[in-house]
Amino acid sequence: MAPNPSSTPVRTAAPADLDALVALELRAFSGDRMSRAQYRRHLVSPHAAVLVADAADEGLLGSALVFFREGSTLARLYSIATAPAARGRGIGTGLLAAAEQAARRRGSRALRLEVRVDNAAAIGLYERAGYLRIGRYAGYYEDGADAWRYEKPLATR
């Protein structure tokens, strides 16, 4: 289990979590969603880590997806999703810490991500956690919104 400032444990997702992951994706995002087939593939991929914040009495409250490229020491945080009803409870912070821990375990020296330029909550989360803005992508999202690119060096422990 990963460190988590909320009381919700974070664990590695299992294939049995597929339905809950897809349902969370639908609740958390209005666009740029991952499909059932994508989640199914990532759950068993050696190049991905799917993490979930799982409350016994509430189900999946959040998820994170991290990608690893063979031969690279740079990991990519592809997505963090938090159920709307669970926002403000530290779920995102716990998932981010777990994603960093998963990247360190895989030998990654840095974690990189993209975030919508209008997503103030996520930008605040990443900046509080020590991520540095390193670029901007015009028209990155399916609705044409721009993205900021962030990166954080990961100290090896």
mmCIF file with all atom_site columns, C-alpha atoms in Angstrom:
data_model
loop_
_atom_site.group_PDB
_atom_site.id
_atom_site.type_symbol
_atom_site.label_atom_id
_atom_site.label_alt_id
_atom_site.label_comp_id
_atom_site.label_asym_id
_atom_site.label_entity_id
_atom_site.label_seq_id
_atom_site.pdbx_PDB_ins_code
_atom_site.Cartn_x
_atom_site.Cartn_y
_atom_site.Cartn_z
_atom_site.occupancy
_atom_site.B_iso_or_equiv
_atom_site.pdbx_formal_charge
_atom_site.auth_seq_id
_atom_site.auth_comp_id
_atom_site.auth_asym_id
_atom_site.auth_atom_id
_atom_site.pdbx_PDB_model_num
ATOM 1   C CA . MET A 1 1   ? 0.000   0.000  0.000   1.00 0.00 ? 1   MET A CA 1
ATOM 2   C CA . ALA A 1 2   ? 1.163   3.508  -0.838  1.00 0.00 ? 2   ALA A CA 1
ATOM 3   C CA . PRO A 1 3   ? 1.312   6.488  1.506   1.00 0.00 ? 3   PRO A CA 1
ATOM 4   C CA . ASN A 1 4   ? -1.927  8.446  1.386   1.00 0.00 ? 4   ASN A CA 1
ATOM 5   C CA . PRO A 1 5   ? -2.909  11.580 3.297   1.00 0.00 ? 5   PRO A CA 1
ATOM 6   C CA . SER A 1 6   ? -6.572  10.556 3.147   1.00 0.00 ? 6   SER A CA 1
ATOM 7   C CA . SER A 1 7   ? -7.889  7.513  4.968   1.00 0.00 ? 7   SER A CA 1
ATOM 8   C CA . THR A 1 8   ? -8.597  5.773  1.653   1.00 0.00 ? 8   THR A CA 1
ATOM 9   C CA . PRO A 1 9   ? -6.067  3.047  0.812   1.00 0.00 ? 9   PRO A CA 1
ATOM 10  C CA . VAL A 1 10  ? -4.364  3.067  -2.589  1.00 0.00 ? 10  VAL A CA 1
ATOM 11  C CA . ARG A 1 11  ? -3.616  -0.273 -4.234  1.00 0.00 ? 11  ARG A CA 1
ATOM 12  C CA . THR A 1 12  ? -2.717  -1.702 -7.611  1.00 0.00 ? 12  THR A CA 1
ATOM 13  C CA . ALA A 1 13  ? -5.845  -2.300 -9.663  1.00 0.00 ? 13  ALA A CA 1
ATOM 14  C CA . ALA A 1 14  ? -6.837  -5.801 -10.716 1.00 0.00 ? 14  ALA A CA 1
ATOM 15  C CA . PRO A 1 15  ? -8.774  -6.986 -13.785 1.00 0.00 ? 15  PRO A CA 1
ATOM 16  C CA . ALA A 1 16  ? -11.821 -7.344 -11.505 1.00 0.00 ? 16  ALA A CA 1
ATOM 17  C CA . ASP A 1 17  ? -11.774 -3.528 -11.118 1.00 0.00 ? 17  ASP A CA 1
ATOM 18  C CA . LEU A 1 18  ? -12.498 -2.971 -14.824 1.00 0.00 ? 18  LEU A CA 1
ATOM 19  C CA . ASP A 1 19  ? -16.199 -2.089 -14.481 1.00 0.00 ? 19  ASP A CA 1
ATOM 20  C CA . ALA A 1 20  ? -15.548 0.277  -11.581 1.00 0.00 ? 20  ALA A CA 1
ATOM 21  C CA . LEU A 1 21  ? -12.671 1.959  -13.447 1.00 0.00 ? 21  LEU A CA 1
ATOM 22  C CA . VAL A 1 22  ? -14.832 2.586  -16.507 1.00 0.00 ? 22  VAL A CA 1
ATOM 23  C CA . ALA A 1 23  ? -17.671 3.924  -14.333 1.00 0.00 ? 23  ALA A CA 1
ATOM 24  C CA . LEU A 1 24  ? -15.233 6.235  -12.516 1.00 0.00 ? 24  LEU A CA 1
ATOM 25  C CA . GLU A 1 25  ? -13.863 7.492  -15.847 1.00 0.00 ? 25  GLU A CA 1
ATOM 26  C CA . LEU A 1 26  ? -17.406 8.405  -16.929 1.00 0.00 ? 26  LEU A CA 1
ATOM 27  C CA . ARG A 1 27  ? -18.110 10.267 -13.675 1.00 0.00 ? 27  ARG A CA 1
ATOM 28  C CA . ALA A 1 28  ? -14.766 12.058 -13.492 1.00 0.00 ? 28  ALA A CA 1
ATOM 29  C CA . PHE A 1 29  ? -14.307 13.317 -17.064 1.00 0.00 ? 29  PHE A CA 1
ATOM 30  C CA . SER A 1 30  ? -16.576 14.912 -19.658 1.00 0.00 ? 30  SER A CA 1
ATOM 31  C CA . GLY A 1 31  ? -14.177 14.114 -22.517 1.00 0.00 ? 31  GLY A CA 1
ATOM 32  C CA . ASP A 1 32  ? -10.813 12.540 -23.313 1.00 0.00 ? 32  ASP A CA 1
ATOM 33  C CA . ARG A 1 33  ? -11.946 9.367  -21.568 1.00 0.00 ? 33  ARG A CA 1
ATOM 34  C CA . MET A 1 34  ? -10.211 6.017  -21.653 1.00 0.00 ? 34  MET A CA 1
ATOM 35  C CA . SER A 1 35  ? -12.220 3.166  -23.098 1.00 0.00 ? 35  SER A CA 1
ATOM 36  C CA . ARG A 1 36  ? -12.979 -0.205 -21.537 1.00 0.00 ? 36  ARG A CA 1
ATOM 37  C CA . ALA A 1 37  ? -10.559 -1.801 -24.045 1.00 0.00 ? 37  ALA A CA 1
ATOM 38  C CA . GLN A 1 38  ? -7.777  0.618  -23.075 1.00 0.00 ? 38  GLN A CA 1
ATOM 39  C CA . TYR A 1 39  ? -8.252  -0.094 -19.365 1.00 0.00 ? 39  TYR A CA 1
ATOM 40  C CA . ARG A 1 40  ? -8.380  -3.843 -20.019 1.00 0.00 ? 40  ARG A CA 1
ATOM 41  C CA . ARG A 1 41  ? -5.037  -3.613 -21.859 1.00 0.00 ? 41  ARG A CA 1
ATOM 42  C CA . HIS A 1 42  ? -3.379  -1.375 -19.236 1.00 0.00 ? 42  HIS A CA 1
ATOM 43  C CA . LEU A 1 43  ? -4.451  -3.597 -16.324 1.00 0.00 ? 43  LEU A CA 1
ATOM 44  C CA . VAL A 1 44  ? -2.245  -6.411 -17.638 1.00 0.00 ? 44  VAL A CA 1
ATOM 45  C CA . SER A 1 45  ? 0.503   -4.399 -19.345 1.00 0.00 ? 45  SER A CA 1
ATOM 46  C CA . PRO A 1 46  ? 4.066   -4.591 -18.001 1.00 0.00 ? 46  PRO A CA 1
ATOM 47  C CA . HIS A 1 47  ? 4.465   -0.976 -19.171 1.00 0.00 ? 47  HIS A CA 1
ATOM 48  C CA . ALA A 1 48  ? 1.630   0.487  -17.073 1.00 0.00 ? 48  ALA A CA 1
ATOM 49  C CA . ALA A 1 49  ? 0.605   0.805  -13.449 1.00 0.00 ? 49  ALA A CA 1
ATOM 50  C CA . VAL A 1 50  ? -3.083  1.295  -12.716 1.00 0.00 ? 50  VAL A CA 1
ATOM 51  C CA . LEU A 1 51  ? -3.620  2.429  -9.137  1.00 0.00 ? 51  LEU A CA 1
ATOM 52  C CA . VAL A 1 52  ? -6.920  2.867  -7.318  1.00 0.00 ? 52  VAL A CA 1
ATOM 53  C CA . ALA A 1 53  ? -8.106  4.582  -4.161  1.00 0.00 ? 53  ALA A CA 1
ATOM 54  C CA . ASP A 1 54  ? -10.557 2.038  -2.841  1.00 0.00 ? 54  ASP A CA 1
ATOM 55  C CA . ALA A 1 55  ? -12.876 2.632  0.102   1.00 0.00 ? 55  ALA A CA 1
ATOM 56  C CA . ALA A 1 56  ? -14.549 -0.537 1.351   1.00 0.00 ? 56  ALA A CA 1
ATOM 57  C CA . ASP A 1 57  ? -17.860 1.236  1.957   1.00 0.00 ? 57  ASP A CA 1
ATOM 58  C CA . GLU A 1 58  ? -17.767 3.584  -1.080  1.00 0.00 ? 58  GLU A CA 1
ATOM 59  C CA . GLY A 1 59  ? -15.956 1.678  -3.829  1.00 0.00 ? 59  GLY A CA 1
ATOM 60  C CA . LEU A 1 60  ? -13.373 3.236  -6.118  1.00 0.00 ? 60  LEU A CA 1
ATOM 61  C CA . LEU A 1 61  ? -12.939 6.910  -5.319  1.00 0.00 ? 61  LEU A CA 1
ATOM 62  C CA . GLY A 1 62  ? -10.013 7.538  -7.636  1.00 0.00 ? 62  GLY A CA 1
ATOM 63  C CA . SER A 1 63  ? -7.534  6.095  -10.056 1.00 0.00 ? 63  SER A CA 1
ATOM 64  C CA . ALA A 1 64  ? -4.132  6.892  -11.522 1.00 0.00 ? 64  ALA A CA 1
ATOM 65  C CA . LEU A 1 65  ? -2.438  5.521  -14.610 1.00 0.00 ? 65  LEU A CA 1
ATOM 66  C CA . VAL A 1 66  ? 1.332   5.626  -15.027 1.00 0.00 ? 66  VAL A CA 1
ATOM 67  C CA . PHE A 1 67  ? 3.201   4.558  -18.158 1.00 0.00 ? 67  PHE A CA 1
ATOM 68  C CA . PHE A 1 68  ? 6.747   3.257  -18.358 1.00 0.00 ? 68  PHE A CA 1
ATOM 69  C CA . ARG A 1 69  ? 8.798   3.118  -21.554 1.00 0.00 ? 69  ARG A CA 1
ATOM 70  C CA . GLU A 1 70  ? 11.371  0.363  -21.804 1.00 0.00 ? 70  GLU A CA 1
ATOM 71  C CA . GLY A 1 71  ? 14.905  1.754  -21.549 1.00 0.00 ? 71  GLY A CA 1
ATOM 72  C CA . SER A 1 72  ? 13.712  5.132  -20.251 1.00 0.00 ? 72  SER A CA 1
ATOM 73  C CA . THR A 1 73  ? 14.057  6.560  -16.749 1.00 0.00 ? 73  THR A CA 1
ATOM 74  C CA . LEU A 1 74  ? 11.160  8.947  -17.397 1.00 0.00 ? 74  LEU A CA 1
ATOM 75  C CA . ALA A 1 75  ? 7.688   7.782  -16.321 1.00 0.00 ? 75  ALA A CA 1
ATOM 76  C CA . ARG A 1 76  ? 4.488   9.462  -17.487 1.00 0.00 ? 76  ARG A CA 1
ATOM 77  C CA . LEU A 1 77  ? 1.454   10.095 -15.332 1.00 0.00 ? 77  LEU A CA 1
ATOM 78  C CA . TYR A 1 78  ? -1.246  9.698  -17.948 1.00 0.00 ? 78  TYR A CA 1
ATOM 79  C CA . SER A 1 79  ? -4.283  10.266 -15.757 1.00 0.00 ? 79  SER A CA 1
ATOM 80  C CA . ILE A 1 80  ? -5.578  10.899 -12.272 1.00 0.00 ? 80  ILE A CA 1
ATOM 81  C CA . ALA A 1 81  ? -9.332  10.630 -11.811 1.00 0.00 ? 81  ALA A CA 1
ATOM 82  C CA . THR A 1 82  ? -11.214 11.417 -8.618  1.00 0.00 ? 82  THR A CA 1
ATOM 83  C CA . ALA A 1 83  ? -14.917 10.713 -8.171  1.00 0.00 ? 83  ALA A CA 1
ATOM 84  C CA . PRO A 1 84  ? -16.767 14.039 -7.977  1.00 0.00 ? 84  PRO A CA 1
ATOM 85  C CA . ALA A 1 85  ? -18.254 13.131 -4.575  1.00 0.00 ? 85  ALA A CA 1
ATOM 86  C CA . ALA A 1 86  ? -14.752 12.434 -3.177  1.00 0.00 ? 86  ALA A CA 1
ATOM 87  C CA . ARG A 1 87  ? -13.006 15.643 -4.287  1.00 0.00 ? 87  ARG A CA 1
ATOM 88  C CA . GLY A 1 88  ? -11.350 17.650 -1.545  1.00 0.00 ? 88  GLY A CA 1
ATOM 89  C CA . ARG A 1 89  ? -10.630 14.569 0.581   1.00 0.00 ? 89  ARG A CA 1
ATOM 90  C CA . GLY A 1 90  ? -6.954  14.056 -0.332  1.00 0.00 ? 90  GLY A CA 1
ATOM 91  C CA . ILE A 1 91  ? -7.636  11.284 -2.842  1.00 0.00 ? 91  ILE A CA 1
ATOM 92  C CA . GLY A 1 92  ? -5.659  13.011 -5.623  1.00 0.00 ? 92  GLY A CA 1
ATOM 93  C CA . THR A 1 93  ? -2.739  13.685 -3.291  1.00 0.00 ? 93  THR A CA 1
ATOM 94  C CA . GLY A 1 94  ? -2.652  10.034 -2.231  1.00 0.00 ? 94  GLY A CA 1
ATOM 95  C CA . LEU A 1 95  ? -2.849  8.805  -5.817  1.00 0.00 ? 95  LEU A CA 1
ATOM 96  C CA . LEU A 1 96  ? -0.069  11.171 -6.888  1.00 0.00 ? 96  LEU A CA 1
ATOM 97  C CA . ALA A 1 97  ? 2.168   9.938  -4.055  1.00 0.00 ? 97  ALA A CA 1
ATOM 98  C CA . ALA A 1 98  ? 1.404   6.331  -5.028  1.00 0.00 ? 98  ALA A CA 1
ATOM 99  C CA . ALA A 1 99  ? 2.187   7.068  -8.696  1.00 0.00 ? 99  ALA A CA 1
ATOM 100 C CA . GLU A 1 100 ? 5.539   8.575  -7.702  1.00 0.00 ? 100 GLU A CA 1
ATOM 101 C CA . GLN A 1 101 ? 6.281   5.556  -5.520  1.00 0.00 ? 101 GLN A CA 1
ATOM 102 C CA . ALA A 1 102 ? 5.421   3.174  -8.380  1.00 0.00 ? 102 ALA A CA 1
ATOM 103 C CA . ALA A 1 103 ? 7.724   5.137  -10.698 1.00 0.00 ? 103 ALA A CA 1
ATOM 104 C CA . ARG A 1 104 ? 10.582  5.029  -8.183  1.00 0.00 ? 104 ARG A CA 1
ATOM 105 C CA . ARG A 1 105 ? 10.161  1.260  -7.782  1.00 0.00 ? 105 ARG A CA 1
ATOM 106 C CA . ARG A 1 106 ? 10.518  0.924  -11.557 1.00 0.00 ? 106 ARG A CA 1
ATOM 107 C CA . GLY A 1 107 ? 13.750  2.946  -11.524 1.00 0.00 ? 107 GLY A CA 1
ATOM 108 C CA . SER A 1 108 ? 12.277  6.142  -12.950 1.00 0.00 ? 108 SER A CA 1
ATOM 109 C CA . ARG A 1 109 ? 14.224  9.315  -12.223 1.00 0.00 ? 109 ARG A CA 1
ATOM 110 C CA . ALA A 1 110 ? 11.374  11.695 -13.114 1.00 0.00 ? 110 ALA A CA 1
ATOM 111 C CA . LEU A 1 111 ? 7.608   11.740 -13.562 1.00 0.00 ? 111 LEU A CA 1
ATOM 112 C CA . ARG A 1 112 ? 6.073   13.837 -16.339 1.00 0.00 ? 112 ARG A CA 1
ATOM 113 C CA . LEU A 1 113 ? 2.425   14.776 -16.970 1.00 0.00 ? 113 LEU A CA 1
ATOM 114 C CA . GLU A 1 114 ? 0.099   17.035 -18.922 1.00 0.00 ? 114 GLU A CA 1
ATOM 115 C CA . VAL A 1 115 ? -2.797  18.982 -17.438 1.00 0.00 ? 115 VAL A CA 1
ATOM 116 C CA . ARG A 1 116 ? -5.457  21.251 -18.914 1.00 0.00 ? 116 ARG A CA 1
ATOM 117 C CA . VAL A 1 117 ? -4.474  24.895 -18.550 1.00 0.00 ? 117 VAL A CA 1
ATOM 118 C CA . ASP A 1 118 ? -7.935  25.601 -17.069 1.00 0.00 ? 118 ASP A CA 1
ATOM 119 C CA . ASN A 1 119 ? -7.784  22.844 -14.410 1.00 0.00 ? 119 ASN A CA 1
ATOM 120 C CA . ALA A 1 120 ? -6.789  24.990 -11.424 1.00 0.00 ? 120 ALA A CA 1
ATOM 121 C CA . ALA A 1 121 ? -7.367  22.221 -8.869  1.00 0.00 ? 121 ALA A CA 1
ATOM 122 C CA . ALA A 1 122 ? -5.052  19.766 -10.629 1.00 0.00 ? 122 ALA A CA 1
ATOM 123 C CA . ILE A 1 123 ? -2.425  22.440 -11.306 1.00 0.00 ? 123 ILE A CA 1
ATOM 124 C CA . GLY A 1 124 ? -2.452  23.316 -7.602  1.00 0.00 ? 124 GLY A CA 1
ATOM 125 C CA . LEU A 1 125 ? -2.076  19.644 -6.665  1.00 0.00 ? 125 LEU A CA 1
ATOM 126 C CA . TYR A 1 126 ? 0.929   19.189 -8.937  1.00 0.00 ? 126 TYR A CA 1
ATOM 127 C CA . GLU A 1 127 ? 2.636   22.440 -7.963  1.00 0.00 ? 127 GLU A CA 1
ATOM 128 C CA . ARG A 1 128 ? 2.177   21.741 -4.225  1.00 0.00 ? 128 ARG A CA 1
ATOM 129 C CA . ALA A 1 129 ? 3.798   18.342 -4.824  1.00 0.00 ? 129 ALA A CA 1
ATOM 130 C CA . GLY A 1 130 ? 6.866   19.949 -6.414  1.00 0.00 ? 130 GLY A CA 1
ATOM 131 C CA . TYR A 1 131 ? 6.131   19.607 -10.131 1.00 0.00 ? 131 TYR A CA 1
ATOM 132 C CA . LEU A 1 132 ? 7.685   22.238 -12.386 1.00 0.00 ? 132 LEU A CA 1
ATOM 133 C CA . ARG A 1 133 ? 6.006   23.582 -15.519 1.00 0.00 ? 133 ARG A CA 1
ATOM 134 C CA . ILE A 1 134 ? 8.223   22.778 -18.503 1.00 0.00 ? 134 ILE A CA 1
ATOM 135 C CA . GLY A 1 135 ? 6.050   23.458 -21.550 1.00 0.00 ? 135 GLY A CA 1
ATOM 136 C CA . ARG A 1 136 ? 2.696   24.103 -23.171 1.00 0.00 ? 136 ARG A CA 1
ATOM 137 C CA . TYR A 1 137 ? 0.860   22.161 -25.867 1.00 0.00 ? 137 TYR A CA 1
ATOM 138 C CA . ALA A 1 138 ? -1.658  24.045 -28.003 1.00 0.00 ? 138 ALA A CA 1
ATOM 139 C CA . GLY A 1 139 ? -4.856  22.141 -28.795 1.00 0.00 ? 139 GLY A CA 1
ATOM 140 C CA . TYR A 1 140 ? -3.760  19.089 -26.803 1.00 0.00 ? 140 TYR A CA 1
ATOM 141 C CA . TYR A 1 141 ? -7.218  17.892 -25.689 1.00 0.00 ? 141 TYR A CA 1
ATOM 142 C CA . GLU A 1 142 ? -10.049 16.645 -27.898 1.00 0.00 ? 142 GLU A CA 1
ATOM 143 C CA . ASP A 1 143 ? -12.050 19.839 -27.298 1.00 0.00 ? 143 ASP A CA 1
ATOM 144 C CA . GLY A 1 144 ? -9.087  21.970 -28.402 1.00 0.00 ? 144 GLY A CA 1
ATOM 145 C CA . ALA A 1 145 ? -7.977  23.029 -24.901 1.00 0.00 ? 145 ALA A CA 1
ATOM 146 C CA . ASP A 1 146 ? -4.277  23.615 -24.295 1.00 0.00 ? 146 ASP A CA 1
ATOM 147 C CA . ALA A 1 147 ? -2.200  21.623 -21.821 1.00 0.00 ? 147 ALA A CA 1
ATOM 148 C CA . TRP A 1 148 ? 0.667   22.484 -19.519 1.00 0.00 ? 148 TRP A CA 1
ATOM 149 C CA . ARG A 1 149 ? 3.450   19.923 -19.251 1.00 0.00 ? 149 ARG A CA 1
ATOM 150 C CA . TYR A 1 150 ? 4.929   19.358 -15.793 1.00 0.00 ? 150 TYR A CA 1
ATOM 151 C CA . GLU A 1 151 ? 7.820   17.261 -14.541 1.00 0.00 ? 151 GLU A CA 1
ATOM 152 C CA . LYS A 1 152 ? 9.192   16.304 -11.153 1.00 0.00 ? 152 LYS A CA 1
ATOM 153 C CA . PRO A 1 153 ? 12.548  14.695 -10.453 1.00 0.00 ? 153 PRO A CA 1
ATOM 154 C CA . LEU A 1 154 ? 12.113  11.617 -8.256  1.00 0.00 ? 154 LEU A CA 1
ATOM 155 C CA . ALA A 1 155 ? 14.686  11.161 -5.560  1.00 0.00 ? 155 ALA A CA 1
ATOM 156 C CA . THR A 1 156 ? 15.633  7.536  -5.189  1.00 0.00 ? 156 THR A CA 1
ATOM 157 C CA . ARG A 1 157 ? 15.184  6.230  -1.678  1.00 0.00 ? 157 ARG A CA 1
#
